[in-house]
Structures are given as C-alpha cells and as structure tokens.
Amino acid sequence: MTSKRSPFRTVLTLSAILAGGFFSFSAPAFAQGLPGMGGKQPVEINADQAIEWHQDVRAYVARGNASAKRNDSTVFADVLTAYYREVPGKGNEVFQLVADGNVRIVSPTQQVFGDHGVYDVDKQVAVVTGKDLKLVTTKDVVTARDSLEYYEAQDLTVARGDAVAVRGNDRLRADVLIGRLKKMPDGTTQMERIDGSGNVVVTTPTDVALAEKLVYSVADNVAVLMGNVKITRGDNQLNGEAAEMNMNTKINRVIAGRDAGGRVSGLLIPGEKNGPGAPAGKKP
C-alpha cells in the first residue's frame, strides 16, 4: 500500500454514539452503513489509503490523511481507529476513538494540535499528547508539554506540564492550568475562569508576578494570586501572601498573610516612575 496521496477518497459512515467536546463530530445520515456498526448517530470517516474492518479486535481503522466528521467539528490524523462493542438488544456502539500522527481537531471556535489523541466515550474525556501541543481559540493560545485534556461532563479543559495561556500581551503560566467553561444560551461554550497551580507566573506588559496558585476571571480580566506572591514592576517589588491583579486598570493589590504579621513588604527604588501596585504611567 503506497503512502502517495490518492486522487480518490475512501468514504464510509460509522453509526457511532459519540458525545460532544473535542471529538464532537457530525455528518448527514447516510443510507449505507458498515457491518457490525449500529446506533442512530452517523460519523463520516474519510481516508486516502484504506479503511479496514478488524473483526478480531472489533475496530475500524482509517489510514492516510484520515478524518472523522460530525456536525461542524472534525478530527484529522494519519490513522484513526474506532473501537466498538456489542450491546445486547441495542446492536454495537463505539466506545473509544484513537487518533495517531499529525492530530488536528477543528471546530468553529477552536483548533487542537498534537501527535496522539484518545476520546473515551463512556467517560466523555479527550486527551491529546505529543510534541508542540497547542489549543487555539478566537482569543487565546494555550500550550502544554505533557497533555491537553477535555472533560465534557465537568466542562473543564486541562493543560499539564509547563502550561501557558496567552491572550494579547498577557501570559499565564503554571505547571497545570484548568479552564472552566460556561455553556451559553446559543449552545456554545466560553471560558469563564482559569485556575493555575505550581510555579505560577503572570506576565503583563508592565508587571511580572510569581505565586503558588492562580484564579483568573476571564470576564473581569482580574487574576487572584495566592501563596508567596511577588509582584515586580521594573526594579520595584511587592511581597505578600495573596494579591489581586487587574489587567485592565493595571492596579495590583497585595495582601499580607498571618505569617507576615499582618503586613506586606516591598522594595521601592527611587527614580522609578511606577511601583508594582500603581497604574502604569502614574506615580504610586
């Protein structure tokens, strides 16, 4: 079997019970189906080279620039494998979809890139791993070293391992970033909040903040930092147990913890125009 791109595309329909999220596919209903596949929700599978039915392991394998589409979302990969099981009285249903090689998941509002992807239908969990992991939305870019995960039932996205979220000129970095989603009346989802833990770094055009934990409100554009907080602006620095950073007003408020004796500490360098708690362009 040659790896050269064929001028024709192999097309089939998998009637699969698949939930939404990263692997939320759709396609129009086709009259034709495959042996061993039942259910009411068809998934359109395309491939350049071949589509194989492995009855011994109960799987369908699409090879060569493969894609799986349902509604307005599509998964692309070098190889796509759909595992199914027999359900007494109900026919067969897909319980896992695996994507390998040049994985790209595309929907109207986001794209996910990686080398390997697994969607567990029962748990409604998608995990993408590999090099150069990236999630791109209309406003944000999220990268991670270890994995990008989506938990549909909990409306959560998780970036693990040196995770970075970038929006405009602002950056959030942590060992783990958790995005909490909110369902909108029109059926779409929007990022409502981002939680960060481990080696948190918040970078804006004027400030750099370090902390142990982070809670970022997307709508308010405000970050709350907790644990050994240090905020620097130029050579100036403020220290405390917690802090609030307003990305819009550029005003930071540092709070002392019990260990600090109810006080905050700071280092203000004469001649600096702005302290780390003052708006940019104004003296503190």
Short mmCIF file of C-alpha atoms in Angstrom, two decimals:
data_model
loop_
_atom_site.label_atom_id
_atom_site.label_comp_id
_atom_site.label_asym_id
_atom_site.label_seq_id
_atom_site.Cartn_x
_atom_site.Cartn_y
_atom_site.Cartn_z
CA MET A 1 0.00 0.00 0.00
CA THR A 2 1.58 3.25 -1.11
CA SER A 3 1.78 6.36 1.03
CA LYS A 4 1.23 8.56 -2.02
CA ARG A 5 -1.95 10.59 -1.80
CA SER A 6 -4.70 9.00 -3.84
CA PRO A 7 -6.82 11.12 -6.18
CA PHE A 8 -9.86 9.38 -4.70
CA ARG A 9 -11.06 9.40 -1.10
CA THR A 10 -12.38 6.32 0.67
CA VAL A 11 -15.59 7.33 2.42
CA LEU A 12 -17.81 5.46 4.86
CA THR A 13 -20.29 6.06 7.63
CA LEU A 14 -19.80 4.84 11.18
CA SER A 15 -23.02 4.95 13.16
CA ALA A 16 -21.45 5.87 16.46
CA ILE A 17 -22.73 7.15 19.74
CA LEU A 18 -20.23 9.93 20.37
CA ALA A 19 -20.56 12.85 22.76
CA GLY A 20 -19.53 16.47 22.16
CA GLY A 21 -16.32 18.23 23.13
CA PHE A 22 -13.06 17.84 21.25
CA PHE A 23 -14.49 14.84 19.41
CA SER A 24 -17.91 16.25 18.68
CA PHE A 25 -18.40 15.16 15.08
CA SER A 26 -21.37 15.22 12.80
CA ALA A 27 -22.37 14.33 9.31
CA PRO A 28 -25.60 13.90 7.38
CA ALA A 29 -27.23 10.49 7.68
CA PHE A 30 -26.13 8.05 5.00
CA ALA A 31 -28.24 5.15 3.77
CA GLN A 32 -25.19 2.91 3.71
CA GLY A 33 -23.53 1.60 6.86
CA LEU A 34 -20.79 -0.84 7.82
CA PRO A 35 -21.25 -4.39 9.14
CA GLY A 36 -21.13 -4.52 12.90
CA MET A 37 -21.99 -0.85 13.41
CA GLY A 38 -25.37 0.19 14.77
CA GLY A 39 -26.77 3.22 16.51
CA LYS A 40 -28.51 6.38 15.36
CA GLN A 41 -25.71 8.95 15.10
CA PRO A 42 -23.56 8.55 11.98
CA VAL A 43 -19.94 9.67 11.80
CA GLU A 44 -18.39 10.27 8.40
CA ILE A 45 -14.91 8.73 8.08
CA ASN A 46 -12.64 9.61 5.14
CA ALA A 47 -9.17 8.28 4.24
CA ASP A 48 -6.77 8.41 1.30
CA GLN A 49 -5.41 4.87 1.55
CA ALA A 50 -7.82 2.42 3.14
CA ILE A 51 -10.49 1.75 5.74
CA GLU A 52 -10.17 -1.63 7.42
CA TRP A 53 -12.59 -3.69 9.49
CA HIS A 54 -10.72 -5.67 12.18
CA GLN A 55 -13.36 -8.06 13.47
CA ASP A 56 -10.97 -9.78 15.89
CA VAL A 57 -10.47 -6.60 17.94
CA ARG A 58 -13.79 -5.02 16.95
CA ALA A 59 -12.30 -1.95 15.36
CA TYR A 60 -12.36 0.12 12.18
CA VAL A 61 -9.08 1.68 11.05
CA ALA A 62 -8.84 4.57 8.57
CA ARG A 63 -5.37 5.14 7.12
CA GLY A 64 -3.80 8.00 5.19
CA ASN A 65 -4.90 11.58 5.83
CA ALA A 66 -7.88 10.24 7.74
CA SER A 67 -10.69 12.38 9.07
CA ALA A 68 -13.78 11.86 11.20
CA LYS A 69 -16.55 14.44 10.98
CA ARG A 70 -19.78 15.07 12.79
CA ASN A 71 -21.73 18.35 12.72
CA ASP A 72 -19.21 21.20 12.39
CA SER A 73 -16.23 19.52 14.09
CA THR A 74 -13.61 17.27 12.50
CA VAL A 75 -10.66 15.20 13.72
CA PHE A 76 -7.73 14.75 11.31
CA ALA A 77 -4.87 12.25 11.74
CA ASP A 78 -2.60 9.91 9.81
CA VAL A 79 -4.52 6.98 11.31
CA LEU A 80 -7.92 6.94 13.02
CA THR A 81 -9.15 3.87 14.90
CA ALA A 82 -12.72 3.44 16.18
CA TYR A 83 -13.25 0.65 18.72
CA TYR A 84 -16.77 -0.70 19.16
CA ARG A 85 -18.53 -3.21 21.41
CA GLU A 86 -21.64 -5.34 21.18
CA VAL A 87 -24.55 -4.23 23.35
CA PRO A 88 -27.26 -6.90 23.83
CA GLY A 89 -30.54 -5.70 22.45
CA LYS A 90 -29.03 -2.47 21.12
CA GLY A 91 -26.52 -3.54 18.48
CA ASN A 92 -23.00 -2.13 18.51
CA GLU A 93 -21.58 1.18 19.62
CA VAL A 94 -18.23 2.94 19.50
CA PHE A 95 -16.64 3.38 22.95
CA GLN A 96 -13.23 4.78 22.00
CA LEU A 97 -11.70 6.78 19.17
CA VAL A 98 -7.91 6.93 18.77
CA ALA A 99 -6.06 9.38 16.51
CA ASP A 100 -2.36 8.92 15.68
CA GLY A 101 0.06 11.16 13.79
CA ASN A 102 -0.39 14.84 12.91
CA VAL A 103 -3.54 15.09 15.02
CA ARG A 104 -5.64 18.18 14.43
CA ILE A 105 -9.10 18.76 15.91
CA VAL A 106 -11.06 21.57 14.30
CA SER A 107 -14.32 23.24 15.35
CA PRO A 108 -15.75 26.69 14.60
CA THR A 109 -14.27 28.15 17.80
CA GLN A 110 -11.01 26.26 18.37
CA GLN A 111 -8.26 24.05 16.99
CA VAL A 112 -6.18 21.49 18.90
CA PHE A 113 -2.82 20.17 17.67
CA GLY A 114 -0.84 17.13 18.86
CA ASP A 115 0.59 13.73 17.91
CA HIS A 116 -1.83 11.36 19.65
CA GLY A 117 -5.44 11.70 20.76
CA VAL A 118 -7.83 9.43 22.64
CA TYR A 119 -11.53 10.05 23.25
CA ASP A 120 -13.26 7.86 25.85
CA VAL A 121 -16.96 7.93 25.01
CA ASP A 122 -18.13 6.50 28.35
CA LYS A 123 -16.16 8.97 30.45
CA GLN A 124 -16.59 11.80 27.93
CA VAL A 125 -12.89 12.57 28.26
CA ALA A 126 -10.47 13.53 25.48
CA VAL A 127 -6.68 13.54 25.94
CA VAL A 128 -4.21 14.85 23.36
CA THR A 129 -0.47 14.26 23.82
CA GLY A 130 2.75 14.65 21.85
CA LYS A 131 5.10 17.43 20.82
CA ASP A 132 4.07 21.03 20.23
CA LEU A 133 0.71 20.66 21.97
CA LYS A 134 -1.44 23.67 21.26
CA LEU A 135 -5.03 24.86 21.67
CA VAL A 136 -6.01 27.90 19.59
CA THR A 137 -9.27 29.81 20.11
CA THR A 138 -10.51 33.11 18.76
CA LYS A 139 -8.86 34.97 21.67
CA ASP A 140 -6.37 32.63 23.34
CA VAL A 141 -3.47 30.30 22.62
CA VAL A 142 -2.74 27.53 25.16
CA THR A 143 0.35 25.33 25.01
CA ALA A 144 1.49 22.45 27.22
CA ARG A 145 4.31 19.93 27.46
CA ASP A 146 2.51 16.80 28.72
CA SER A 147 -1.15 16.84 27.67
CA LEU A 148 -4.23 18.81 26.70
CA GLU A 149 -7.41 17.32 28.18
CA TYR A 150 -11.13 17.95 27.91
CA TYR A 151 -13.70 16.72 30.45
CA GLU A 152 -17.08 17.28 28.85
CA ALA A 153 -19.30 16.33 31.80
CA GLN A 154 -17.43 18.77 34.08
CA ASP A 155 -16.99 21.49 31.42
CA LEU A 156 -13.24 21.55 32.08
CA THR A 157 -10.14 21.82 29.93
CA VAL A 158 -6.75 20.96 31.45
CA ALA A 159 -3.25 21.79 30.20
CA ARG A 160 -0.47 19.89 32.00
CA GLY A 161 3.27 20.47 32.11
CA ASP A 162 4.69 23.96 31.66
CA ALA A 163 1.24 25.15 30.60
CA VAL A 164 0.96 28.64 29.12
CA ALA A 165 -2.15 30.63 28.20
CA VAL A 166 -1.65 33.75 26.09
CA ARG A 167 -4.26 36.45 25.46
CA GLY A 168 -2.97 39.54 23.73
CA ASN A 169 0.05 40.79 25.68
CA ASP A 170 -0.82 38.91 28.88
CA ARG A 171 0.50 35.44 29.77
CA LEU A 172 -0.49 32.93 32.45
CA ARG A 173 1.94 30.11 33.18
CA ALA A 174 1.76 27.20 35.65
CA ASP A 175 2.54 23.52 35.99
CA VAL A 176 -1.20 22.90 35.48
CA LEU A 177 -3.83 25.24 34.04
CA ILE A 178 -7.52 24.34 34.36
CA GLY A 179 -10.04 26.19 32.21
CA ARG A 180 -13.62 26.22 33.47
CA LEU A 181 -16.18 26.57 30.70
CA LYS A 182 -19.67 28.04 30.72
CA LYS A 183 -22.48 26.99 28.40
CA MET A 184 -24.13 29.89 26.66
CA PRO A 185 -27.83 30.18 25.65
CA ASP A 186 -26.94 29.62 21.98
CA GLY A 187 -25.36 26.25 22.82
CA THR A 188 -21.74 27.35 22.56
CA THR A 189 -19.23 27.35 25.40
CA GLN A 190 -16.98 30.15 26.63
CA MET A 191 -14.03 30.19 29.02
CA GLU A 192 -15.25 31.56 32.34
CA ARG A 193 -12.23 31.11 34.58
CA ILE A 194 -8.71 29.68 34.64
CA ASP A 195 -7.14 28.06 37.71
CA GLY A 196 -3.39 27.57 37.90
CA SER A 197 -1.23 25.61 40.32
CA GLY A 198 2.50 25.14 40.73
CA ASN A 199 5.15 27.71 39.74
CA VAL A 200 2.60 30.30 38.68
CA VAL A 201 3.90 33.24 36.62
CA VAL A 202 1.68 36.07 35.37
CA THR A 203 3.28 38.39 32.83
CA THR A 204 1.81 41.67 31.55
CA PRO A 205 3.47 44.50 29.61
CA THR A 206 4.20 46.24 32.95
CA ASP A 207 4.39 43.53 35.64
CA VAL A 208 5.67 40.05 36.44
CA ALA A 209 4.02 38.16 39.31
CA LEU A 210 5.05 34.87 40.95
CA ALA A 211 2.80 32.72 43.15
CA GLU A 212 1.85 29.16 44.06
CA LYS A 213 -1.77 29.32 42.84
CA LEU A 214 -3.87 31.42 40.49
CA VAL A 215 -7.56 32.12 39.85
CA TYR A 216 -8.19 34.23 36.75
CA SER A 217 -11.63 35.64 35.92
CA VAL A 218 -11.86 35.90 32.14
CA ALA A 219 -14.81 38.31 32.06
CA ASP A 220 -13.28 40.71 34.61
CA ASN A 221 -9.71 40.26 33.37
CA VAL A 222 -8.60 40.00 37.01
CA ALA A 223 -6.08 37.48 38.41
CA VAL A 224 -6.07 36.48 42.09
CA LEU A 225 -2.70 35.10 43.22
CA MET A 226 -2.12 33.01 46.35
CA GLY A 227 0.95 31.73 48.17
CA ASN A 228 4.32 33.53 48.39
CA VAL A 229 3.26 36.25 45.98
CA LYS A 230 5.89 38.54 44.48
CA ILE A 231 4.98 41.28 42.01
CA THR A 232 7.67 43.27 40.25
CA ARG A 233 7.45 46.32 38.02
CA GLY A 234 10.85 47.38 36.82
CA ASP A 235 13.12 47.28 39.91
CA ASN A 236 10.20 47.69 42.33
CA GLN A 237 8.75 44.68 44.16
CA LEU A 238 5.81 43.92 46.46
CA ASN A 239 5.56 40.72 48.53
CA GLY A 240 2.59 39.17 50.30
CA GLU A 241 0.55 36.03 50.81
CA ALA A 242 -2.08 36.98 48.24
CA ALA A 243 -2.68 39.61 45.58
CA GLU A 244 -5.18 40.83 43.04
CA MET A 245 -4.00 41.94 39.60
CA ASN A 246 -6.41 43.96 37.46
CA MET A 247 -5.23 43.60 33.86
CA ASN A 248 -7.48 46.45 32.72
CA THR A 249 -6.59 49.15 35.25
CA LYS A 250 -3.02 47.86 35.83
CA ILE A 251 -3.61 48.24 39.57
CA ASN A 252 -2.31 45.49 41.88
CA ARG A 253 -3.40 44.95 45.48
CA VAL A 254 -1.16 42.81 47.70
CA ILE A 255 -2.49 41.22 50.92
CA ALA A 256 -0.37 40.05 53.83
CA GLY A 257 -0.84 36.63 55.36
CA ARG A 258 -0.66 35.59 59.00
CA ASP A 259 2.99 34.59 58.65
CA ALA A 260 3.81 38.15 57.61
CA GLY A 261 2.35 39.56 60.83
CA GLY A 262 -0.49 41.29 59.02
CA ARG A 263 1.83 43.36 56.85
CA VAL A 264 3.12 43.36 53.32
CA SER A 265 6.68 44.15 52.31
CA GLY A 266 8.03 45.98 49.34
CA LEU A 267 11.15 47.32 47.71
CA LEU A 268 10.63 50.68 46.01
CA ILE A 269 13.56 52.10 44.07
CA PRO A 270 13.86 55.93 43.95
CA GLY A 271 13.53 57.25 40.44
CA GLU A 272 11.17 54.51 39.25
CA LYS A 273 8.04 56.01 37.71
CA ASN A 274 5.67 53.28 38.77
CA GLY A 275 5.51 50.95 41.72
CA PRO A 276 4.13 47.42 41.20
CA GLY A 277 0.84 48.38 42.82
CA ALA A 278 0.20 51.55 40.80
CA PRO A 279 -1.27 52.09 37.37
CA ALA A 280 1.22 52.38 34.55
CA GLY A 281 2.08 56.00 33.79
CA LYS A 282 1.29 57.25 37.31
CA LYS A 283 3.40 57.55 40.39
CA PRO A 284 2.35 55.28 43.27
#
